[in-house]
JSON list of C-alpha atoms in Angstrom, two decimals:
[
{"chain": "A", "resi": 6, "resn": "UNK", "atom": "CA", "xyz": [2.35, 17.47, 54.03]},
{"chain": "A", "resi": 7, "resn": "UNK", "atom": "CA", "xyz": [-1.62, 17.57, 53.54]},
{"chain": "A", "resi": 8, "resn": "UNK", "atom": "CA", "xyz": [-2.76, 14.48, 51.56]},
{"chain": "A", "resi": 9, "resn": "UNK", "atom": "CA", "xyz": [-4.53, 15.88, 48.79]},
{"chain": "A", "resi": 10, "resn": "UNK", "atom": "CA", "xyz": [-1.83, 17.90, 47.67]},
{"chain": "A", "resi": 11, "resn": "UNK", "atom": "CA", "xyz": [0.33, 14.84, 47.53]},
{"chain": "A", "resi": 12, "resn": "UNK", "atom": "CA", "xyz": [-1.61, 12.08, 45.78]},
{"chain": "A", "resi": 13, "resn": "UNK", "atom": "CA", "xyz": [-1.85, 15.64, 42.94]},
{"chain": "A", "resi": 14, "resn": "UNK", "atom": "CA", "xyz": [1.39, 15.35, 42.71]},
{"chain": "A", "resi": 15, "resn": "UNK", "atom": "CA", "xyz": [1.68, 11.82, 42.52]},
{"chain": "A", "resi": 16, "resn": "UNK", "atom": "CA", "xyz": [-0.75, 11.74, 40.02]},
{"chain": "A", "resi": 17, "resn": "UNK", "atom": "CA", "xyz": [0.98, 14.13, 37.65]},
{"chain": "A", "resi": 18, "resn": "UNK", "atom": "CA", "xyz": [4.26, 12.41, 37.72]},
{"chain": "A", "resi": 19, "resn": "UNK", "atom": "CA", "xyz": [2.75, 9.42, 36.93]},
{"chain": "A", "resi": 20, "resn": "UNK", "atom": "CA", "xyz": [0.53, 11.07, 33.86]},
{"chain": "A", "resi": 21, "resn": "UNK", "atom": "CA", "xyz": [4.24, 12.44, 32.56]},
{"chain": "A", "resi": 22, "resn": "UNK", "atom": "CA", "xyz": [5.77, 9.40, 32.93]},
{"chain": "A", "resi": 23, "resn": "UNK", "atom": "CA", "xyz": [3.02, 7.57, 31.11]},
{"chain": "A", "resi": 24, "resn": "UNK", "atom": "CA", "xyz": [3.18, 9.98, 28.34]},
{"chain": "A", "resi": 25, "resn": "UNK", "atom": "CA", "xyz": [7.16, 9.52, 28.07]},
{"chain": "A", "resi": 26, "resn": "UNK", "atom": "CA", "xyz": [6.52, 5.79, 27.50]},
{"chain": "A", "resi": 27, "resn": "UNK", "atom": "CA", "xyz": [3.62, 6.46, 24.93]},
{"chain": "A", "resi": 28, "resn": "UNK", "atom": "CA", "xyz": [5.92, 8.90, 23.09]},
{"chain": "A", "resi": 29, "resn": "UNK", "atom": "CA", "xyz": [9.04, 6.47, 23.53]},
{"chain": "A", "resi": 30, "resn": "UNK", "atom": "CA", "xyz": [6.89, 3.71, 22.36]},
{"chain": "A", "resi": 31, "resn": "UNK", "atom": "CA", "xyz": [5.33, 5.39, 19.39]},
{"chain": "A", "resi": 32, "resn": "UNK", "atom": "CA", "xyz": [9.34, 6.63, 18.67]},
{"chain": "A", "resi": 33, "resn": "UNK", "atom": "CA", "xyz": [10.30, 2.98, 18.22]},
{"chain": "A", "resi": 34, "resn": "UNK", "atom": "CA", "xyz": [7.11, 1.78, 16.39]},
{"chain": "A", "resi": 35, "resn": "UNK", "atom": "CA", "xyz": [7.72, 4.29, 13.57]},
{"chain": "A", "resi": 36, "resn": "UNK", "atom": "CA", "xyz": [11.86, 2.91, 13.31]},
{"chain": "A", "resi": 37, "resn": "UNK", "atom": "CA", "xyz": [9.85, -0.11, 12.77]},
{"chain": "A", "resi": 38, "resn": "UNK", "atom": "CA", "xyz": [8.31, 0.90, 9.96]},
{"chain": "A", "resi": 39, "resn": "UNK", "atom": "CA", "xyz": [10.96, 2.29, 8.85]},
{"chain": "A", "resi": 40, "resn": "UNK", "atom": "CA", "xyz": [13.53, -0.48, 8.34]},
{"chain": "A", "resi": 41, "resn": "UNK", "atom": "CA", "xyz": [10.05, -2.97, 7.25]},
{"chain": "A", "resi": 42, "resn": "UNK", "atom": "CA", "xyz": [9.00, -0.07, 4.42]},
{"chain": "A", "resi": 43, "resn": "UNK", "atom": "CA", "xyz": [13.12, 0.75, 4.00]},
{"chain": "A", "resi": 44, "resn": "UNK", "atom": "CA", "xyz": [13.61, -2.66, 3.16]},
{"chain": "A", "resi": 45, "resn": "UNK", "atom": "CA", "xyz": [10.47, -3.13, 0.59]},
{"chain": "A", "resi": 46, "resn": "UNK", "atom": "CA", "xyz": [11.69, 0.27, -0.88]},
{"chain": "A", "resi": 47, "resn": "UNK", "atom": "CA", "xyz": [14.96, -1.31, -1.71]},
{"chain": "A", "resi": 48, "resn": "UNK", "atom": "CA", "xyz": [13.73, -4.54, -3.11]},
{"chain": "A", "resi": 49, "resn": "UNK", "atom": "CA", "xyz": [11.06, -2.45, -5.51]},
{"chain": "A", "resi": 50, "resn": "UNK", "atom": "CA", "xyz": [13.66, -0.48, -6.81]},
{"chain": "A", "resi": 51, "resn": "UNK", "atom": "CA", "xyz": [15.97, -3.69, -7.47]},
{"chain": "A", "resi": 52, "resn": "UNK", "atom": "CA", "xyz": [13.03, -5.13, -9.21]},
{"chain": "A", "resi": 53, "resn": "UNK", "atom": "CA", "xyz": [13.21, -2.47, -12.21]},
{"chain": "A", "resi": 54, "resn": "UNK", "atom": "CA", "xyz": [17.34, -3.22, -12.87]},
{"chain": "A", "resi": 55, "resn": "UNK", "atom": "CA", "xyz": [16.46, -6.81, -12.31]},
{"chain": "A", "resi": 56, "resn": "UNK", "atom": "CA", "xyz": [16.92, -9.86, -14.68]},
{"chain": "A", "resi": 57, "resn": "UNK", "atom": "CA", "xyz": [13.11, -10.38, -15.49]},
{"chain": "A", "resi": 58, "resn": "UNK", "atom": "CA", "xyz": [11.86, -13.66, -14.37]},
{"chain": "A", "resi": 59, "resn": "UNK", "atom": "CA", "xyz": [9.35, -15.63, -17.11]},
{"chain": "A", "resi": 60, "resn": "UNK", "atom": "CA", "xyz": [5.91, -16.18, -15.48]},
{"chain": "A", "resi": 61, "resn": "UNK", "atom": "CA", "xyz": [4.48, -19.62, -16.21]},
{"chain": "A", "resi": 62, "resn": "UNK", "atom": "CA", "xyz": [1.13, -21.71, -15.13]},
{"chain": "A", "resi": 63, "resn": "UNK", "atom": "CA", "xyz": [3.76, -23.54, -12.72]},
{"chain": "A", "resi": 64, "resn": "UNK", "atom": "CA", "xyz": [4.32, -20.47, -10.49]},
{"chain": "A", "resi": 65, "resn": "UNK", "atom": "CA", "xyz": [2.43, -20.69, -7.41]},
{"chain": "A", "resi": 66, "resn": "UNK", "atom": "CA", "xyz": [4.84, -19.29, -4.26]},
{"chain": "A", "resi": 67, "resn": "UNK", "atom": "CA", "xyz": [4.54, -16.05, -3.80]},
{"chain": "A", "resi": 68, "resn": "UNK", "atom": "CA", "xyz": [7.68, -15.56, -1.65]},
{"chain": "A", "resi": 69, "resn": "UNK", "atom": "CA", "xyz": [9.49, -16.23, -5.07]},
{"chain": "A", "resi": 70, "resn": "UNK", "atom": "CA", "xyz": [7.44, -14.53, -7.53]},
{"chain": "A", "resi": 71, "resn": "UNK", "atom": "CA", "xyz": [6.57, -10.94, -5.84]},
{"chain": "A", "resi": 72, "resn": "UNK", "atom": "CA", "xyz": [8.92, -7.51, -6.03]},
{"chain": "A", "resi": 73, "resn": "UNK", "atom": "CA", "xyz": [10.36, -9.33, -9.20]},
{"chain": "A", "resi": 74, "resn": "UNK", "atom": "CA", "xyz": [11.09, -7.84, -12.88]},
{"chain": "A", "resi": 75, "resn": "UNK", "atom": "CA", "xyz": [8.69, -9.94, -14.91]},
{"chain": "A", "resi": 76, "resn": "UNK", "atom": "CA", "xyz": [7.38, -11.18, -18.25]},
{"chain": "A", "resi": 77, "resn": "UNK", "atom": "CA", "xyz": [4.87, -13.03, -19.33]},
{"chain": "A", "resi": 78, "resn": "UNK", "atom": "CA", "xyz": [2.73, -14.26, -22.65]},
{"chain": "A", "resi": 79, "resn": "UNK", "atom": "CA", "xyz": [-1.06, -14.93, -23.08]},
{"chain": "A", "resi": 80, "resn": "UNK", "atom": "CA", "xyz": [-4.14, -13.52, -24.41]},
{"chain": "A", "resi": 81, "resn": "UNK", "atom": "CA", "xyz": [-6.34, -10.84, -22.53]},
{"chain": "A", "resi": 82, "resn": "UNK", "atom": "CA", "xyz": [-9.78, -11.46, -20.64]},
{"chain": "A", "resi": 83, "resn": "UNK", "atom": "CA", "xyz": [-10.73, -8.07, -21.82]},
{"chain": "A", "resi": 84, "resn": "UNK", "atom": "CA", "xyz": [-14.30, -8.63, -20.49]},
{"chain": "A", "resi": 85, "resn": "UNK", "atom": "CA", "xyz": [-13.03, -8.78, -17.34]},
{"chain": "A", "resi": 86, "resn": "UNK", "atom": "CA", "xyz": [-11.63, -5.72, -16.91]},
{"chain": "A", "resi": 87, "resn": "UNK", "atom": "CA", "xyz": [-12.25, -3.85, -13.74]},
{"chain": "A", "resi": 88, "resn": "UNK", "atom": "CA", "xyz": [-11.32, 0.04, -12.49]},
{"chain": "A", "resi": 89, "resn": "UNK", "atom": "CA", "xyz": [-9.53, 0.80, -9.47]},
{"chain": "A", "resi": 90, "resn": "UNK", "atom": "CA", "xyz": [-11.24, 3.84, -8.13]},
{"chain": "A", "resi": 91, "resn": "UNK", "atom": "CA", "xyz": [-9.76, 6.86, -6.38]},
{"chain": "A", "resi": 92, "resn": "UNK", "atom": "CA", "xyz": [-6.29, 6.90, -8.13]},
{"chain": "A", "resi": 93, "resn": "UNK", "atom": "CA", "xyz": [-4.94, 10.27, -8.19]},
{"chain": "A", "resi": 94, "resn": "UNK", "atom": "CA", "xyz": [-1.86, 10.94, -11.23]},
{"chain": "A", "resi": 95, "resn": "UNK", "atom": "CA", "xyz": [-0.68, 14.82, -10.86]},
{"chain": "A", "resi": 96, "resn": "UNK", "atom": "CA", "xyz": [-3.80, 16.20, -9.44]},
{"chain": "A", "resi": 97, "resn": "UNK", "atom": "CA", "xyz": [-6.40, 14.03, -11.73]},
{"chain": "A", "resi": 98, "resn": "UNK", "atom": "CA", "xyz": [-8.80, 11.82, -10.70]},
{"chain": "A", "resi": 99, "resn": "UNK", "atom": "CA", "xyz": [-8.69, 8.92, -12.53]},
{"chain": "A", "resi": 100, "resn": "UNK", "atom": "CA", "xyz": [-8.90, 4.88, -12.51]},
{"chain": "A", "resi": 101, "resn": "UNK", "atom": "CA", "xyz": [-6.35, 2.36, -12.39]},
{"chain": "A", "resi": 102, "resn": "UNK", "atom": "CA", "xyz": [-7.16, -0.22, -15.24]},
{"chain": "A", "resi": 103, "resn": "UNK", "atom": "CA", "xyz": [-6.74, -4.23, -14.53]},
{"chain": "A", "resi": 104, "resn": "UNK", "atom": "CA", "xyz": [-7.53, -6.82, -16.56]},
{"chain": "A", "resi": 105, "resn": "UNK", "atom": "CA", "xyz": [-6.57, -10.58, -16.49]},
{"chain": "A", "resi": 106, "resn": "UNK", "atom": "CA", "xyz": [-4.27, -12.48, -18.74]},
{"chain": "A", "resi": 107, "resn": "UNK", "atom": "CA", "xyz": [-4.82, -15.71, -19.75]},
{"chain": "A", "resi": 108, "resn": "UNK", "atom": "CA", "xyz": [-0.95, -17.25, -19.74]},
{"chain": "A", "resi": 109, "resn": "UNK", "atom": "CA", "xyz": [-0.41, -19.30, -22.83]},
{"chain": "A", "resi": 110, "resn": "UNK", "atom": "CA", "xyz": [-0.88, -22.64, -22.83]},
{"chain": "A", "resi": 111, "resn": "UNK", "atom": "CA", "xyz": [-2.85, -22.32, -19.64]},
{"chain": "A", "resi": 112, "resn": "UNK", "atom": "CA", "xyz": [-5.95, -21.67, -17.88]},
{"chain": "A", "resi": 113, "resn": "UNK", "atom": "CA", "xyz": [-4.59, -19.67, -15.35]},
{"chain": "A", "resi": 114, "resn": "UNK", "atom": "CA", "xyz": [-4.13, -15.95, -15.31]},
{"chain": "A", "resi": 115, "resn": "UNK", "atom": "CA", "xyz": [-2.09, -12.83, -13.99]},
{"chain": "A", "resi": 116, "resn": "UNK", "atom": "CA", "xyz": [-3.55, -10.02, -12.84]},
{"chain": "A", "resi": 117, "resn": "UNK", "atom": "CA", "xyz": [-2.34, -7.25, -14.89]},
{"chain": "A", "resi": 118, "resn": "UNK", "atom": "CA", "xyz": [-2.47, -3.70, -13.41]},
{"chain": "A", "resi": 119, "resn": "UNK", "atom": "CA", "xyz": [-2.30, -1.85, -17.08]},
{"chain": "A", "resi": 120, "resn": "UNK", "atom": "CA", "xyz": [-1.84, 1.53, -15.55]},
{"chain": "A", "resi": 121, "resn": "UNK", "atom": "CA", "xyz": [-3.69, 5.36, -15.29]},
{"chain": "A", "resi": 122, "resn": "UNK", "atom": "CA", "xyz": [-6.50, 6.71, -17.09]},
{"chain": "A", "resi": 123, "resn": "UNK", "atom": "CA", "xyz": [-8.56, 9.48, -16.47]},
{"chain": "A", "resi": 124, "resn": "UNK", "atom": "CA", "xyz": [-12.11, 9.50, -15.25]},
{"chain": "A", "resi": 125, "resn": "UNK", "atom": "CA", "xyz": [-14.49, 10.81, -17.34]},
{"chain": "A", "resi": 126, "resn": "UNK", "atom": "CA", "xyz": [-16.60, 14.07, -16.37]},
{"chain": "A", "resi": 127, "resn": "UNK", "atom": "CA", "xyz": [-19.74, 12.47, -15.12]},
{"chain": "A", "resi": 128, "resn": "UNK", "atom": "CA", "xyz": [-19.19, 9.69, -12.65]},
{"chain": "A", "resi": 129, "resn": "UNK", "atom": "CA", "xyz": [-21.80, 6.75, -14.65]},
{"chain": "A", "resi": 130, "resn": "UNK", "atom": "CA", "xyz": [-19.39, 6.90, -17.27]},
{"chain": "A", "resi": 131, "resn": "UNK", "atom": "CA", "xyz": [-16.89, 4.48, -17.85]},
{"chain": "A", "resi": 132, "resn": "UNK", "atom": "CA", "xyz": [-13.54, 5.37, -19.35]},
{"chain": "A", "resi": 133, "resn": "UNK", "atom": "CA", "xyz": [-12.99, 3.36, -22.83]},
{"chain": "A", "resi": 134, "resn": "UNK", "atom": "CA", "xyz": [-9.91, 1.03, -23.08]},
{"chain": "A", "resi": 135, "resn": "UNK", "atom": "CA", "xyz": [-8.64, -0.36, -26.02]},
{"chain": "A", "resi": 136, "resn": "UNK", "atom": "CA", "xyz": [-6.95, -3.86, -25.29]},
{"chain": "A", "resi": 137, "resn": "UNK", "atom": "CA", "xyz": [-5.53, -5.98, -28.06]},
{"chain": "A", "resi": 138, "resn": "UNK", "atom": "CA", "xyz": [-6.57, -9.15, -29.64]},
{"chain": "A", "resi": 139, "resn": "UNK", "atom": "CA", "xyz": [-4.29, -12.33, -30.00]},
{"chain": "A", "resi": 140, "resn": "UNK", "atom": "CA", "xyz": [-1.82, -13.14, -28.16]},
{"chain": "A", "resi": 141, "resn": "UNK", "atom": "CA", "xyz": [0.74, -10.60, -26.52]},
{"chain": "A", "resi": 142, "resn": "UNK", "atom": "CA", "xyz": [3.77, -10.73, -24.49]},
{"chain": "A", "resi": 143, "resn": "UNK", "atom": "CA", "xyz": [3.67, -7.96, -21.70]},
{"chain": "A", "resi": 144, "resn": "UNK", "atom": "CA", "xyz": [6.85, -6.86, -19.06]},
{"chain": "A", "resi": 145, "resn": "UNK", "atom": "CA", "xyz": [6.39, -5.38, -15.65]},
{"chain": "A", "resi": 146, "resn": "UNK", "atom": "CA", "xyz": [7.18, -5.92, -11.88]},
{"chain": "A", "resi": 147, "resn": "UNK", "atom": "CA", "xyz": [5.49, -7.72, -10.10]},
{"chain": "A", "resi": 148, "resn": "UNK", "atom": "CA", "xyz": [3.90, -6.88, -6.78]},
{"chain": "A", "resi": 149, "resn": "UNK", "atom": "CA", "xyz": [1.60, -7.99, -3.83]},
{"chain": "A", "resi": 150, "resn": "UNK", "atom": "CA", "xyz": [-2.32, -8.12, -3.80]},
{"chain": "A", "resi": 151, "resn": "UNK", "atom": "CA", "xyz": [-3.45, -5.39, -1.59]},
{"chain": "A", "resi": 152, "resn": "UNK", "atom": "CA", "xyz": [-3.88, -6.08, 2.35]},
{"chain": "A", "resi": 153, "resn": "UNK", "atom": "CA", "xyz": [-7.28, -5.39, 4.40]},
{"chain": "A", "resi": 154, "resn": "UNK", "atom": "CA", "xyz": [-6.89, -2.15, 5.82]},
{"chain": "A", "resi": 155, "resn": "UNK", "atom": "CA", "xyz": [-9.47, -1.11, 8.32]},
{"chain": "A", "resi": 156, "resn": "UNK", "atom": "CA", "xyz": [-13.29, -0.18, 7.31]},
{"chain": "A", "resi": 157, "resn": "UNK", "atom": "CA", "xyz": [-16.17, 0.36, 9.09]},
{"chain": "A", "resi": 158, "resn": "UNK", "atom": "CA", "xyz": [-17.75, -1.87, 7.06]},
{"chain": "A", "resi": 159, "resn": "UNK", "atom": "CA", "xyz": [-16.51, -4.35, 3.89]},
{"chain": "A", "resi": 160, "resn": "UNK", "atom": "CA", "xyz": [-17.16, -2.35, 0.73]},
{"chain": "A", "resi": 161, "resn": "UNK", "atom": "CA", "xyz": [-18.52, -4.71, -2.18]},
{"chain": "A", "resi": 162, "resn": "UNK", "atom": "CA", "xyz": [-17.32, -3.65, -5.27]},
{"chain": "A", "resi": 163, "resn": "UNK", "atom": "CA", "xyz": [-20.26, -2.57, -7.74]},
{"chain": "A", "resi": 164, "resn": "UNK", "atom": "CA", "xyz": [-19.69, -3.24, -11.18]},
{"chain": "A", "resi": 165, "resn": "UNK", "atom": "CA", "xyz": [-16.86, -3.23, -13.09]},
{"chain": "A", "resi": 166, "resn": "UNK", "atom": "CA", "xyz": [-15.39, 0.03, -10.23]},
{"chain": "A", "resi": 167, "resn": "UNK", "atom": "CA", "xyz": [-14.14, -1.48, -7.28]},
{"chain": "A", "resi": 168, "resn": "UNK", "atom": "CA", "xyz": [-12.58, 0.23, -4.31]},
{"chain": "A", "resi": 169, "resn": "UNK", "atom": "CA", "xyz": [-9.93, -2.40, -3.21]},
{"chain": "A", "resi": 170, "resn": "UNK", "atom": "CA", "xyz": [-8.22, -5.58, -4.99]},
{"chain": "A", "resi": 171, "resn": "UNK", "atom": "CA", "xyz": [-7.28, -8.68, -2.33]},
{"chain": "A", "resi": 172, "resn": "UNK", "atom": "CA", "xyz": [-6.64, -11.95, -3.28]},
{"chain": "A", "resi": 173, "resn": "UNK", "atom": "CA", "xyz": [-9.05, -13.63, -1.54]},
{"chain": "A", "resi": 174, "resn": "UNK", "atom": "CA", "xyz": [-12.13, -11.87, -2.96]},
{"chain": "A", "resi": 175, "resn": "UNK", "atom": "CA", "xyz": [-10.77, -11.44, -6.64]},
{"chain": "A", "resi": 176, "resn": "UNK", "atom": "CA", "xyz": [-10.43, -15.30, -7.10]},
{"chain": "A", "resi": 177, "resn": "UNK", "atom": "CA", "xyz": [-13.68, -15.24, -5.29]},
{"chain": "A", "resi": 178, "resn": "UNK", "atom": "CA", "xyz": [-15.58, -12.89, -7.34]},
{"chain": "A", "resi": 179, "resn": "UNK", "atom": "CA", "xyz": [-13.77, -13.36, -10.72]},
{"chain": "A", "resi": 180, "resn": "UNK", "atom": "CA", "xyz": [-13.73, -17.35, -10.67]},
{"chain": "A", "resi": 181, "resn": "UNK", "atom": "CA", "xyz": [-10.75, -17.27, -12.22]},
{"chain": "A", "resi": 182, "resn": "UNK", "atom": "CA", "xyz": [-7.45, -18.91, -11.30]},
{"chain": "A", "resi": 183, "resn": "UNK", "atom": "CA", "xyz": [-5.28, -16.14, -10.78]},
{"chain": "A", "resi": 184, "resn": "UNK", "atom": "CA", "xyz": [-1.10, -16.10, -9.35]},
{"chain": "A", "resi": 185, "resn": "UNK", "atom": "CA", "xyz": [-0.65, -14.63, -6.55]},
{"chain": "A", "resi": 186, "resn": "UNK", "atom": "CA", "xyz": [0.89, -11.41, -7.68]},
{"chain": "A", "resi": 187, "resn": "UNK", "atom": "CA", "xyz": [-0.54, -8.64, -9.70]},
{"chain": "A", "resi": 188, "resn": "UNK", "atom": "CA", "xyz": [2.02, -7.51, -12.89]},
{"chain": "A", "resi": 189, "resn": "UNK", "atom": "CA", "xyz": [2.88, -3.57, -12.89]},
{"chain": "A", "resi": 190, "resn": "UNK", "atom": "CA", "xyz": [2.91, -3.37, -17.31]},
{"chain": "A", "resi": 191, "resn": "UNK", "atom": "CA", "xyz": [5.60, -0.88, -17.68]},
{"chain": "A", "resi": 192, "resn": "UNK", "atom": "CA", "xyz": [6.52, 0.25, -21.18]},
{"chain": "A", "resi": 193, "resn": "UNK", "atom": "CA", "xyz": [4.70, 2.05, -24.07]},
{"chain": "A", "resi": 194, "resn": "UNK", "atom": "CA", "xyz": [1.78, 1.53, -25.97]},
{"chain": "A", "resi": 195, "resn": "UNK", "atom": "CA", "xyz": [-1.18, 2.08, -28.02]},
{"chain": "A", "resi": 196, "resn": "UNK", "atom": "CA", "xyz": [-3.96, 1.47, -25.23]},
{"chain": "A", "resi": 197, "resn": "UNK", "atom": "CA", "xyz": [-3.60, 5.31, -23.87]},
{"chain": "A", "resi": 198, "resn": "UNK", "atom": "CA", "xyz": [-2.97, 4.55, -20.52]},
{"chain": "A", "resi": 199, "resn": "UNK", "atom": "CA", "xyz": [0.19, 6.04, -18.31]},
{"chain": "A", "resi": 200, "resn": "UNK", "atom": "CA", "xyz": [2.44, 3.69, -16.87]},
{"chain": "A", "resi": 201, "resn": "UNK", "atom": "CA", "xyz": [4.38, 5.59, -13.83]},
{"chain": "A", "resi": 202, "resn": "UNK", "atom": "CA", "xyz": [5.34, 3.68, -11.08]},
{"chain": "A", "resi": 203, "resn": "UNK", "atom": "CA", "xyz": [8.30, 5.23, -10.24]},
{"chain": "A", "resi": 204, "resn": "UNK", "atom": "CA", "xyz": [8.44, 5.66, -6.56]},
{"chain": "A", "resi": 205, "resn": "UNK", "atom": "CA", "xyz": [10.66, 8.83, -6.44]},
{"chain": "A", "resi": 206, "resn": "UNK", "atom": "CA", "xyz": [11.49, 9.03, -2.60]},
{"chain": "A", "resi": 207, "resn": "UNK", "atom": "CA", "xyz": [12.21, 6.52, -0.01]},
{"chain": "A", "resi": 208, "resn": "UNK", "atom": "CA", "xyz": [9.11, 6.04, 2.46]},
{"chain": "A", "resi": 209, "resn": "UNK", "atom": "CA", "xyz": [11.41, 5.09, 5.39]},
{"chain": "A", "resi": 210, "resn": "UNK", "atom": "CA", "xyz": [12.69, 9.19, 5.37]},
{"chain": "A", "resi": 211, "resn": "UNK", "atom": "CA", "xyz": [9.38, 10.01, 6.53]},
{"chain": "A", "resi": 212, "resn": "UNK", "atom": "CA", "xyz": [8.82, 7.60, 9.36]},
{"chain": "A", "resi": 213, "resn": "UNK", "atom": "CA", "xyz": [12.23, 8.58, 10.49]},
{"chain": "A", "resi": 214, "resn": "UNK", "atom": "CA", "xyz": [10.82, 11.98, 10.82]},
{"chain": "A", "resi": 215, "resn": "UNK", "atom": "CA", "xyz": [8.01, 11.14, 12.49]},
{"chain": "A", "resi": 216, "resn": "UNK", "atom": "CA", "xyz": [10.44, 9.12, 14.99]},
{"chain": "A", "resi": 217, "resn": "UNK", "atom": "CA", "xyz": [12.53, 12.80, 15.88]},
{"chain": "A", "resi": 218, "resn": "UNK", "atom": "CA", "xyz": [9.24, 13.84, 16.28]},
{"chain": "A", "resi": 219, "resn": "UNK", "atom": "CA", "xyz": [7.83, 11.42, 19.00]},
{"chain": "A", "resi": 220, "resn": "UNK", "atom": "CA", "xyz": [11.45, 11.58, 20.51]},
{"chain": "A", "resi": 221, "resn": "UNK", "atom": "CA", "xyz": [11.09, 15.44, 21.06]},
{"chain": "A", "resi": 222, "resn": "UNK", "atom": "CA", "xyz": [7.66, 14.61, 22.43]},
{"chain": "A", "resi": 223, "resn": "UNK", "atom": "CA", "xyz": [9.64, 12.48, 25.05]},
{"chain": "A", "resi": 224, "resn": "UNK", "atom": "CA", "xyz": [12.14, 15.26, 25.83]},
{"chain": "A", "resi": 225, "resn": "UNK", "atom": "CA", "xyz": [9.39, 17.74, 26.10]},
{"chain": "A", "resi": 226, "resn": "UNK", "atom": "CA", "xyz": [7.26, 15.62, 28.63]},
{"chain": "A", "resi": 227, "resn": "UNK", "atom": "CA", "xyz": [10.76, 14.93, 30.54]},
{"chain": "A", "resi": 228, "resn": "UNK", "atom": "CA", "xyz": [11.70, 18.62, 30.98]},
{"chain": "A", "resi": 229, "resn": "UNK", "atom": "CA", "xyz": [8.32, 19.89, 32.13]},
{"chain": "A", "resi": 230, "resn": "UNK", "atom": "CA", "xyz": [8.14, 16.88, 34.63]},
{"chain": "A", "resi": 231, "resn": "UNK", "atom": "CA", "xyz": [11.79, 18.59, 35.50]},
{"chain": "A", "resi": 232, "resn": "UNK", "atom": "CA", "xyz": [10.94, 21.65, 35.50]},
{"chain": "A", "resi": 233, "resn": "UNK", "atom": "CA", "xyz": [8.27, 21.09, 37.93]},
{"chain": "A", "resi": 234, "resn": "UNK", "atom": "CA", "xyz": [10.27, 19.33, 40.33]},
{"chain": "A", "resi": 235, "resn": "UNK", "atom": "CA", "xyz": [12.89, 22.16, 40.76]},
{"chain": "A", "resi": 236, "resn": "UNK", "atom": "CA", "xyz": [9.84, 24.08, 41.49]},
{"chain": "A", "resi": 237, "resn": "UNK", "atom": "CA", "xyz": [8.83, 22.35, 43.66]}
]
C-alpha cells in the first residue's frame, strides 16, 4: 500500500474521531448547564411561593440571603439612582431602574432593582422616576449581583447609565455599604415602572436541545467515518 495514501487515511480517521470527542464533549457540557441553570430555575420559582425572609443590617452571607422571597424597610437614596442600559420589555428599549435603600435603623443598604421603564426618544435624555419620600417598606426576591462576563475591554459606567452591576465595583463606585444581593420589588405602584420578572420557561429545555443537537453531531461524524470504511 503506497505511503501517502495511507498516512491520508490515517489522518482522516483521526480528524473524525477528534470531532466525535469535540461533539461528545460539547453534548455533556450543555447537560451541565442544564441541571446547574435547571436547578437555579427551580429555586427562583420557589422564591415567589416562599415565606418572605425580613432583611436586616445583620445580614451579611449571601448563601442564606439570595433566591429568597424578601422584605425589607428603609428610606430611599434617590440620588443615587442609576439605569441599567440595554433592557429590552416586549420589543422596547428601555432601562432597568436601581436605586439604594437605606435599611432602617442602619447605614447599610439594599440594592433595589425597581423594575422597567422606557427610554426616552433621544438617547441624552434621562427617563424621570418618581421615588417616594419617608420611609417605605418594599417586597421582592432577592437575587445575585451580576458575574463578569467576557469583554474586550472593562466598560466604565458613565453617569448615572451603566452597562453592568457587580458587587465589587458598585460598593466601589457608590461608597456605600451595600448586602450582597440585589431586591427584585415586585408589586404595584405609583412610580410607573413595570415589574415582570416572571421567567415563563425553564432555561434547562433549551440546553437539553442543544445537547440532541451535539449528540446528532456525534452520530453524523460516526456514520460518515463508517461509511467510508465500507468503502473502502
Amino acid at each position: 500500500m503506497p505511503i501517502v495514501p495511507r498516512k491520508r487515511g490515517y489522518l482522516r480517521w483521526s480528524l473524525i474521531m477528534l470531532l466525535i470527542v469535540v461533539c461528545l464533549a460539547m453534548a455533556r457540557l450543555q447537560l451541565w448547564r442544564a441541571d446547574t441553570r435547571g436547578e437555579r430555575f427551580a429555586r427562583e420559582q420557589a422564591a415567589l411561593i416562599s415565606v418572605p425572609i425580613a432583611l436586616s443590617a445583620q445580614q451579611r452571607q449571601r448563601e442564606e440571603l439570595v433566591d429568597r422571597a424578601a422584605t425589607v424597610r428603609g428610606h430611599w437614596l434617590a440620588e443615587k439612582t442609576f439605569f441599567l442600559d440595554n433592557k429590552i420589555y416586549r420589543s422596547r428599549p428601555g432601562y432597568h431602574v436601581l436605586t439604594p435603600l437605606q435599611l432602617a435603623g442602619s447605614k447599610r443598604v439594599v440594592l433595589v432593582n425597581r423594575g422597567w421603564i422606557a427610554a426616552p426618544r433621544l438617547r441624552s435624555d434621562l427617563p424621570s422616576v418618581p421615588t417616594a419620600a419617608g420611609e417605605v417598606e418594599l417586597a421582592g426576591v432577592t437575587r445575585s449581583y451580576e458575574t463578569r462576563a467576557f469583554e474586550l475591554q472593562e466598560t466604565v459606567p458613565e453617569g448615572p447609565i451603566w452597562q453592568h452591576v457587580r458587587e465589587p465595583e458598585y460598593r466601589r463606585r457608590s461608597g456605600l455599604d451595600a448586602l450582597p444581593v440585589i431586591l427584585l420589588q415586585v408589586g404595584s405602584g405609583d412610580d410607573g415602572l413595570i415589574r415582570d420578572w416572571d421567567t415563563p420557561d425553564n432555561p434547562a429545555i433549551r440546553h437539553y436541545g442543544y445537547a440532541m443537537m451535539w449528540l446528532v453531531f456525534a452520530l453524523m461524524a460516526a456514520a460518515y467515518g463508517l461509511f467510508a470504511w465500507r468503502r473502502k
